[in-house]
Amino acid sequence: MTSLVDFHCHLDLFPDPEAIIAQVEGARIRALTMTTTPRAWPHNRELTKDKTYIRPALGYHPELIKGDSSELQLWEKYLPEAKYIGEVGLDGRPEARRYLAEQKEVFSHILRSCAREGKRILSIHSTFAVTEALNLIEEHLPPARGKIVLHWFTGTSKEATRATDLGCYFSINSAMLSSTKNCAMLAELPTNRIITETDSPFILLNGKTQSPLNIKVTVKKLSTLIHREPEATAQIVHENLIALVS
Ligand code: MN
Protein backbone atom coordinates (compact mmCIF):
# COMPACT_ATOMS: atom_id res chain seq x y z
CA MET A 1 0.00 0.00 0.00
CA THR A 2 1.25 3.49 -0.83
CA SER A 3 1.73 5.66 2.22
CA LEU A 4 2.20 9.40 1.99
CA VAL A 5 5.52 10.60 3.38
CA ASP A 6 6.52 13.70 5.35
CA PHE A 7 10.22 13.24 5.93
CA HIS A 8 10.85 16.53 7.75
CA CYS A 9 8.42 18.08 10.21
CA HIS A 10 8.47 19.36 13.80
CA LEU A 11 5.47 17.77 15.51
CA ASP A 12 6.72 18.74 19.00
CA LEU A 13 6.45 22.42 18.00
CA PHE A 14 2.72 22.23 17.23
CA PRO A 15 0.41 23.79 19.85
CA ASP A 16 -0.88 20.30 20.76
CA PRO A 17 1.77 17.69 19.83
CA GLU A 18 -0.24 14.71 21.13
CA ALA A 19 -3.25 15.69 19.02
CA ILE A 20 -1.34 16.15 15.76
CA ILE A 21 0.60 12.93 16.34
CA ALA A 22 -2.66 11.02 16.84
CA GLN A 23 -4.09 12.53 13.64
CA VAL A 24 -1.01 11.77 11.55
CA GLU A 25 -0.88 8.22 12.89
CA GLY A 26 -4.62 7.82 12.18
CA ALA A 27 -4.12 9.06 8.60
CA ARG A 28 -1.27 6.53 8.16
CA ILE A 29 1.15 9.20 6.99
CA ARG A 30 4.80 8.28 7.42
CA ALA A 31 6.33 11.22 9.25
CA LEU A 32 9.81 11.91 10.55
CA THR A 33 9.64 14.45 13.35
CA MET A 34 12.75 16.52 14.06
CA THR A 35 14.22 17.71 17.30
CA THR A 36 15.89 21.11 17.22
CA THR A 37 17.70 20.76 20.53
CA PRO A 38 19.11 17.58 22.12
CA ARG A 39 17.34 18.28 25.42
CA ALA A 40 13.99 17.89 23.61
CA TRP A 41 14.85 14.31 22.59
CA PRO A 42 13.42 12.42 25.62
CA HIS A 43 10.08 14.19 25.16
CA ASN A 44 10.02 13.47 21.41
CA ARG A 45 10.97 9.86 21.96
CA GLU A 46 8.09 9.49 24.45
CA LEU A 47 5.59 11.27 22.16
CA THR A 48 6.34 8.87 19.31
CA LYS A 49 6.79 5.70 21.33
CA ASP A 50 4.95 2.68 19.89
CA LYS A 51 3.79 4.61 16.82
CA THR A 52 3.56 2.70 13.54
CA TYR A 53 3.97 5.61 11.12
CA ILE A 54 5.91 8.27 13.04
CA ARG A 55 9.60 8.25 13.90
CA PRO A 56 11.63 10.77 15.91
CA ALA A 57 14.98 12.25 14.81
CA LEU A 58 17.69 13.43 17.19
CA GLY A 59 18.87 16.89 16.21
CA TYR A 60 20.83 20.00 17.00
CA HIS A 61 19.63 22.83 14.76
CA PRO A 62 22.44 25.03 13.39
CA GLU A 63 20.50 28.22 14.17
CA LEU A 64 20.58 27.33 17.86
CA ILE A 65 24.38 27.11 17.94
CA LYS A 66 25.26 30.65 18.89
CA GLY A 67 28.70 30.39 20.37
CA ASP A 68 27.41 27.78 22.81
CA SER A 69 27.59 24.17 21.68
CA SER A 70 27.37 22.67 25.17
CA GLU A 71 24.41 20.47 24.23
CA LEU A 72 26.64 18.45 21.91
CA GLN A 73 27.48 16.15 24.85
CA LEU A 74 23.79 15.51 25.34
CA TRP A 75 23.36 14.80 21.61
CA GLU A 76 26.22 12.29 21.85
CA LYS A 77 24.65 10.63 24.90
CA TYR A 78 21.35 10.02 23.05
CA LEU A 79 22.91 8.92 19.74
CA PRO A 80 22.89 5.15 20.49
CA GLU A 81 19.07 5.21 20.77
CA ALA A 82 18.43 7.27 17.59
CA LYS A 83 18.26 5.77 14.11
CA TYR A 84 17.29 9.09 12.53
CA ILE A 85 19.26 12.33 12.96
CA GLY A 86 17.87 15.82 12.35
CA GLU A 87 17.63 18.64 12.18
CA VAL A 88 21.36 19.18 11.82
CA GLY A 89 23.61 21.02 9.36
CA LEU A 90 24.75 24.53 8.54
CA ASP A 91 22.95 27.86 8.19
CA GLY A 92 24.82 30.56 6.26
CA ARG A 93 22.22 33.31 6.40
CA PRO A 94 23.67 36.68 7.53
CA GLU A 95 22.28 36.46 11.10
CA ALA A 96 23.70 32.96 11.61
CA ARG A 97 26.90 33.22 9.54
CA ARG A 98 28.90 34.80 12.36
CA TYR A 99 28.58 31.46 14.16
CA LEU A 100 29.47 29.39 11.09
CA ALA A 101 32.81 28.25 12.56
CA GLU A 102 31.02 26.81 15.63
CA GLN A 103 28.29 25.33 13.42
CA LYS A 104 30.94 23.56 11.32
CA GLU A 105 32.60 22.15 14.43
CA VAL A 106 29.30 20.77 15.72
CA PHE A 107 28.20 19.41 12.33
CA SER A 108 31.59 17.75 11.72
CA HIS A 109 31.38 16.12 15.14
CA ILE A 110 27.84 14.88 14.38
CA LEU A 111 28.89 13.45 11.00
CA ARG A 112 31.93 11.70 12.49
CA SER A 113 29.83 10.22 15.30
CA CYS A 114 27.27 8.96 12.76
CA ALA A 115 30.08 7.44 10.67
CA ARG A 116 31.43 5.70 13.77
CA GLU A 117 28.01 4.33 14.84
CA GLY A 118 26.87 3.53 11.28
CA LYS A 119 23.37 3.01 9.84
CA ARG A 120 22.07 6.50 10.62
CA ILE A 121 19.77 8.50 8.31
CA LEU A 122 20.25 12.26 8.53
CA SER A 123 17.94 15.16 7.61
CA ILE A 124 20.26 18.03 6.81
CA HIS A 125 19.77 21.81 6.72
CA SER A 126 22.11 23.64 4.32
CA THR A 127 20.57 27.08 3.76
CA PHE A 128 23.09 29.49 2.20
CA ALA A 129 25.87 27.01 3.01
CA VAL A 130 25.38 24.19 0.52
CA THR A 131 28.97 23.80 -0.64
CA GLU A 132 30.28 24.00 2.93
CA ALA A 133 27.76 21.33 4.04
CA LEU A 134 28.63 19.02 1.12
CA ASN A 135 32.34 19.47 1.86
CA LEU A 136 31.84 18.28 5.45
CA ILE A 137 29.61 15.38 4.40
CA GLU A 138 32.21 14.24 1.88
CA GLU A 139 34.99 14.56 4.44
CA HIS A 140 33.33 12.91 7.44
CA LEU A 141 30.51 10.56 6.42
CA PRO A 142 31.30 7.89 3.81
CA PRO A 143 28.12 6.72 1.99
CA ALA A 144 28.56 3.19 3.35
CA ARG A 145 28.36 4.54 6.96
CA GLY A 146 25.16 6.61 6.73
CA LYS A 147 22.51 8.11 4.48
CA ILE A 148 21.82 11.77 3.82
CA VAL A 149 18.58 13.55 3.02
CA LEU A 150 19.06 17.21 2.13
CA HIS A 151 16.11 19.12 3.55
CA TRP A 152 14.88 22.27 1.75
CA PHE A 153 17.81 22.15 -0.68
CA THR A 154 18.29 25.46 -2.50
CA GLY A 155 21.67 24.89 -4.14
CA THR A 156 22.61 25.30 -7.78
CA SER A 157 22.22 22.55 -10.41
CA LYS A 158 25.94 21.90 -10.09
CA GLU A 159 25.66 21.48 -6.31
CA ALA A 160 22.63 19.22 -6.81
CA THR A 161 24.68 16.98 -9.12
CA ARG A 162 27.50 16.87 -6.60
CA ALA A 163 25.04 15.93 -3.82
CA THR A 164 23.50 13.23 -6.00
CA ASP A 165 26.97 11.80 -6.70
CA LEU A 166 27.55 11.73 -2.93
CA GLY A 167 24.45 9.54 -2.61
CA CYS A 168 22.15 12.20 -1.12
CA TYR A 169 18.36 12.20 -1.23
CA PHE A 170 16.32 15.42 -1.33
CA SER A 171 13.20 16.17 0.72
CA ILE A 172 11.01 18.67 -1.09
CA ASN A 173 8.31 20.93 0.38
CA SER A 174 5.56 23.13 -1.02
CA ALA A 175 7.51 26.38 -0.56
CA MET A 176 10.39 25.03 -2.66
CA LEU A 177 7.95 24.10 -5.42
CA SER A 178 6.48 27.61 -5.41
CA SER A 179 9.81 29.15 -6.38
CA THR A 180 10.39 29.18 -10.15
CA LYS A 181 14.10 29.71 -9.55
CA ASN A 182 14.28 26.40 -7.63
CA CYS A 183 12.06 24.42 -9.97
CA ALA A 184 14.56 24.20 -12.85
CA MET A 185 17.12 22.63 -10.50
CA LEU A 186 14.52 20.40 -8.79
CA ALA A 187 13.24 19.10 -12.13
CA GLU A 188 16.73 17.76 -12.89
CA LEU A 189 16.97 15.67 -9.70
CA PRO A 190 16.87 11.91 -10.27
CA THR A 191 13.34 10.77 -9.39
CA ASN A 192 14.73 7.89 -7.32
CA ARG A 193 16.19 10.41 -4.83
CA ILE A 194 13.06 12.46 -4.16
CA ILE A 195 11.10 12.43 -0.88
CA THR A 196 8.37 14.82 0.31
CA GLU A 197 8.32 16.97 3.45
CA THR A 198 6.34 19.85 4.98
CA ASP A 199 8.82 21.39 7.47
CA SER A 200 5.62 22.10 9.39
CA PRO A 201 4.64 24.05 11.36
CA PHE A 202 7.00 26.60 9.77
CA ILE A 203 5.55 26.90 6.26
CA LEU A 204 2.38 28.81 5.52
CA LEU A 205 0.37 27.90 2.46
CA ASN A 206 -2.40 30.34 1.50
CA GLY A 207 -1.99 31.85 4.96
CA LYS A 208 -2.53 28.53 6.74
CA THR A 209 -0.06 26.51 8.81
CA GLN A 210 0.93 23.27 7.12
CA SER A 211 0.99 19.86 8.78
CA PRO A 212 1.76 16.33 7.58
CA LEU A 213 -2.01 16.08 7.00
CA ASN A 214 -1.55 18.48 4.03
CA ILE A 215 1.26 16.49 2.41
CA LYS A 216 -1.03 15.71 -0.54
CA VAL A 217 -0.61 19.34 -1.67
CA THR A 218 3.15 18.82 -1.94
CA VAL A 219 2.69 15.51 -3.76
CA LYS A 220 0.39 17.22 -6.26
CA LYS A 221 2.84 20.07 -6.91
CA LEU A 222 5.69 17.58 -7.23
CA SER A 223 3.67 15.50 -9.69
CA THR A 224 3.41 18.54 -11.97
CA LEU A 225 7.17 19.07 -11.74
CA ILE A 226 8.06 15.49 -12.66
CA HIS A 227 5.20 15.02 -15.17
CA ARG A 228 3.54 12.11 -13.38
CA GLU A 229 0.07 11.55 -11.95
CA PRO A 230 -0.21 12.35 -8.21
CA GLU A 231 -0.83 8.66 -7.40
CA ALA A 232 2.28 7.61 -9.37
CA THR A 233 4.28 10.37 -7.65
CA ALA A 234 3.17 9.16 -4.21
CA GLN A 235 4.21 5.65 -5.26
CA ILE A 236 7.68 6.86 -6.33
CA VAL A 237 8.19 8.71 -3.04
CA HIS A 238 7.06 5.68 -1.05
CA GLU A 239 9.45 3.41 -2.95
CA ASN A 240 12.26 5.89 -2.37
CA LEU A 241 11.50 5.91 1.34
CA ILE A 242 11.67 2.11 1.45
CA ALA A 243 15.02 2.17 -0.39
CA LEU A 244 16.30 4.88 1.95
CA VAL A 245 15.40 3.21 5.25
CA SER A 246 16.15 -0.39 4.34
MN1 MN B 1 13.00 22.17 9.86
CSV table of C-alpha atoms in Angstrom, one decimal, residues 15-216:
chain,number,residue,atom,x,y,z
A,15,PRO,CA,0.4,23.8,19.9
A,16,ASP,CA,-0.9,20.3,20.8
A,17,PRO,CA,1.8,17.7,19.8
A,18,GLU,CA,-0.2,14.7,21.1
A,19,ALA,CA,-3.2,15.7,19.0
A,20,ILE,CA,-1.3,16.2,15.8
A,21,ILE,CA,0.6,12.9,16.3
A,22,ALA,CA,-2.7,11.0,16.8
A,23,GLN,CA,-4.1,12.5,13.6
A,24,VAL,CA,-1.0,11.8,11.5
A,25,GLU,CA,-0.9,8.2,12.9
A,26,GLY,CA,-4.6,7.8,12.2
A,27,ALA,CA,-4.1,9.1,8.6
A,28,ARG,CA,-1.3,6.5,8.2
A,29,ILE,CA,1.1,9.2,7.0
A,30,ARG,CA,4.8,8.3,7.4
A,31,ALA,CA,6.3,11.2,9.3
A,32,LEU,CA,9.8,11.9,10.6
A,33,THR,CA,9.6,14.5,13.3
A,34,MET,CA,12.8,16.5,14.1
A,35,THR,CA,14.2,17.7,17.3
A,36,THR,CA,15.9,21.1,17.2
A,37,THR,CA,17.7,20.8,20.5
A,38,PRO,CA,19.1,17.6,22.1
A,39,ARG,CA,17.3,18.3,25.4
A,40,ALA,CA,14.0,17.9,23.6
A,41,TRP,CA,14.9,14.3,22.6
A,42,PRO,CA,13.4,12.4,25.6
A,43,HIS,CA,10.1,14.2,25.2
A,44,ASN,CA,10.0,13.5,21.4
A,45,ARG,CA,11.0,9.9,22.0
A,46,GLU,CA,8.1,9.5,24.4
A,47,LEU,CA,5.6,11.3,22.2
A,48,THR,CA,6.3,8.9,19.3
A,49,LYS,CA,6.8,5.7,21.3
A,50,ASP,CA,4.9,2.7,19.9
A,51,LYS,CA,3.8,4.6,16.8
A,52,THR,CA,3.6,2.7,13.5
A,53,TYR,CA,4.0,5.6,11.1
A,54,ILE,CA,5.9,8.3,13.0
A,55,ARG,CA,9.6,8.2,13.9
A,56,PRO,CA,11.6,10.8,15.9
A,57,ALA,CA,15.0,12.2,14.8
A,58,LEU,CA,17.7,13.4,17.2
A,59,GLY,CA,18.9,16.9,16.2
A,60,TYR,CA,20.8,20.0,17.0
A,61,HIS,CA,19.6,22.8,14.8
A,62,PRO,CA,22.4,25.0,13.4
A,63,GLU,CA,20.5,28.2,14.2
A,64,LEU,CA,20.6,27.3,17.9
A,65,ILE,CA,24.4,27.1,17.9
A,66,LYS,CA,25.3,30.7,18.9
A,67,GLY,CA,28.7,30.4,20.4
A,68,ASP,CA,27.4,27.8,22.8
A,69,SER,CA,27.6,24.2,21.7
A,70,SER,CA,27.4,22.7,25.2
A,71,GLU,CA,24.4,20.5,24.2
A,72,LEU,CA,26.6,18.4,21.9
A,73,GLN,CA,27.5,16.2,24.9
A,74,LEU,CA,23.8,15.5,25.3
A,75,TRP,CA,23.4,14.8,21.6
A,76,GLU,CA,26.2,12.3,21.8
A,77,LYS,CA,24.6,10.6,24.9
A,78,TYR,CA,21.4,10.0,23.0
A,79,LEU,CA,22.9,8.9,19.7
A,80,PRO,CA,22.9,5.2,20.5
A,81,GLU,CA,19.1,5.2,20.8
A,82,ALA,CA,18.4,7.3,17.6
A,83,LYS,CA,18.3,5.8,14.1
A,84,TYR,CA,17.3,9.1,12.5
A,85,ILE,CA,19.3,12.3,13.0
A,86,GLY,CA,17.9,15.8,12.4
A,87,GLU,CA,17.6,18.6,12.2
A,88,VAL,CA,21.4,19.2,11.8
A,89,GLY,CA,23.6,21.0,9.4
A,90,LEU,CA,24.7,24.5,8.5
A,91,ASP,CA,23.0,27.9,8.2
A,92,GLY,CA,24.8,30.6,6.3
A,93,ARG,CA,22.2,33.3,6.4
A,94,PRO,CA,23.7,36.7,7.5
A,95,GLU,CA,22.3,36.5,11.1
A,96,ALA,CA,23.7,33.0,11.6
A,97,ARG,CA,26.9,33.2,9.5
A,98,ARG,CA,28.9,34.8,12.4
A,99,TYR,CA,28.6,31.5,14.2
A,100,LEU,CA,29.5,29.4,11.1
A,101,ALA,CA,32.8,28.3,12.6
A,102,GLU,CA,31.0,26.8,15.6
A,103,GLN,CA,28.3,25.3,13.4
A,104,LYS,CA,30.9,23.6,11.3
A,105,GLU,CA,32.6,22.1,14.4
A,106,VAL,CA,29.3,20.8,15.7
A,107,PHE,CA,28.2,19.4,12.3
A,108,SER,CA,31.6,17.8,11.7
A,109,HIS,CA,31.4,16.1,15.1
A,110,ILE,CA,27.8,14.9,14.4
A,111,LEU,CA,28.9,13.5,11.0
A,112,ARG,CA,31.9,11.7,12.5
A,113,SER,CA,29.8,10.2,15.3
A,114,CYS,CA,27.3,9.0,12.8
A,115,ALA,CA,30.1,7.4,10.7
A,116,ARG,CA,31.4,5.7,13.8
A,117,GLU,CA,28.0,4.3,14.8
A,118,GLY,CA,26.9,3.5,11.3
A,119,LYS,CA,23.4,3.0,9.8
A,120,ARG,CA,22.1,6.5,10.6
A,121,ILE,CA,19.8,8.5,8.3
A,122,LEU,CA,20.2,12.3,8.5
A,123,SER,CA,17.9,15.2,7.6
A,124,ILE,CA,20.3,18.0,6.8
A,125,HIS,CA,19.8,21.8,6.7
A,126,SER,CA,22.1,23.6,4.3
A,127,THR,CA,20.6,27.1,3.8
A,128,PHE,CA,23.1,29.5,2.2
A,129,ALA,CA,25.9,27.0,3.0
A,130,VAL,CA,25.4,24.2,0.5
A,131,THR,CA,29.0,23.8,-0.6
A,132,GLU,CA,30.3,24.0,2.9
A,133,ALA,CA,27.8,21.3,4.0
A,134,LEU,CA,28.6,19.0,1.1
A,135,ASN,CA,32.3,19.5,1.9
A,136,LEU,CA,31.8,18.3,5.4
A,137,ILE,CA,29.6,15.4,4.4
A,138,GLU,CA,32.2,14.2,1.9
A,139,GLU,CA,35.0,14.6,4.4
A,140,HIS,CA,33.3,12.9,7.4
A,141,LEU,CA,30.5,10.6,6.4
A,142,PRO,CA,31.3,7.9,3.8
A,143,PRO,CA,28.1,6.7,2.0
A,144,ALA,CA,28.6,3.2,3.4
A,145,ARG,CA,28.4,4.5,7.0
A,146,GLY,CA,25.2,6.6,6.7
A,147,LYS,CA,22.5,8.1,4.5
A,148,ILE,CA,21.8,11.8,3.8
A,149,VAL,CA,18.6,13.5,3.0
A,150,LEU,CA,19.1,17.2,2.1
A,151,HIS,CA,16.1,19.1,3.6
A,152,TRP,CA,14.9,22.3,1.7
A,153,PHE,CA,17.8,22.1,-0.7
A,154,THR,CA,18.3,25.5,-2.5
A,155,GLY,CA,21.7,24.9,-4.1
A,156,THR,CA,22.6,25.3,-7.8
A,157,SER,CA,22.2,22.5,-10.4
A,158,LYS,CA,25.9,21.9,-10.1
A,159,GLU,CA,25.7,21.5,-6.3
A,160,ALA,CA,22.6,19.2,-6.8
A,161,THR,CA,24.7,17.0,-9.1
A,162,ARG,CA,27.5,16.9,-6.6
A,163,ALA,CA,25.0,15.9,-3.8
A,164,THR,CA,23.5,13.2,-6.0
A,165,ASP,CA,27.0,11.8,-6.7
A,166,LEU,CA,27.6,11.7,-2.9
A,167,GLY,CA,24.4,9.5,-2.6
A,168,CYS,CA,22.1,12.2,-1.1
A,169,TYR,CA,18.4,12.2,-1.2
A,170,PHE,CA,16.3,15.4,-1.3
A,171,SER,CA,13.2,16.2,0.7
A,172,ILE,CA,11.0,18.7,-1.1
A,173,ASN,CA,8.3,20.9,0.4
A,174,SER,CA,5.6,23.1,-1.0
A,175,ALA,CA,7.5,26.4,-0.6
A,176,MET,CA,10.4,25.0,-2.7
A,177,LEU,CA,8.0,24.1,-5.4
A,178,SER,CA,6.5,27.6,-5.4
A,179,SER,CA,9.8,29.1,-6.4
A,180,THR,CA,10.4,29.2,-10.2
A,181,LYS,CA,14.1,29.7,-9.5
A,182,ASN,CA,14.3,26.4,-7.6
A,183,CYS,CA,12.1,24.4,-10.0
A,184,ALA,CA,14.6,24.2,-12.9
A,185,MET,CA,17.1,22.6,-10.5
A,186,LEU,CA,14.5,20.4,-8.8
A,187,ALA,CA,13.2,19.1,-12.1
A,188,GLU,CA,16.7,17.8,-12.9
A,189,LEU,CA,17.0,15.7,-9.7
A,190,PRO,CA,16.9,11.9,-10.3
A,191,THR,CA,13.3,10.8,-9.4
A,192,ASN,CA,14.7,7.9,-7.3
A,193,ARG,CA,16.2,10.4,-4.8
A,194,ILE,CA,13.1,12.5,-4.2
A,195,ILE,CA,11.1,12.4,-0.9
A,196,THR,CA,8.4,14.8,0.3
A,197,GLU,CA,8.3,17.0,3.5
A,198,THR,CA,6.3,19.9,5.0
A,199,ASP,CA,8.8,21.4,7.5
A,200,SER,CA,5.6,22.1,9.4
A,201,PRO,CA,4.6,24.1,11.4
A,202,PHE,CA,7.0,26.6,9.8
A,203,ILE,CA,5.6,26.9,6.3
A,204,LEU,CA,2.4,28.8,5.5
A,205,LEU,CA,0.4,27.9,2.5
A,206,ASN,CA,-2.4,30.3,1.5
A,207,GLY,CA,-2.0,31.9,5.0
A,208,LYS,CA,-2.5,28.5,6.7
A,209,THR,CA,-0.1,26.5,8.8
A,210,GLN,CA,0.9,23.3,7.1
A,211,SER,CA,1.0,19.9,8.8
A,212,PRO,CA,1.8,16.3,7.6
A,213,LEU,CA,-2.0,16.1,7.0
A,214,ASN,CA,-1.6,18.5,4.0
A,215,ILE,CA,1.3,16.5,2.4
A,216,LYS,CA,-1.0,15.7,-0.5
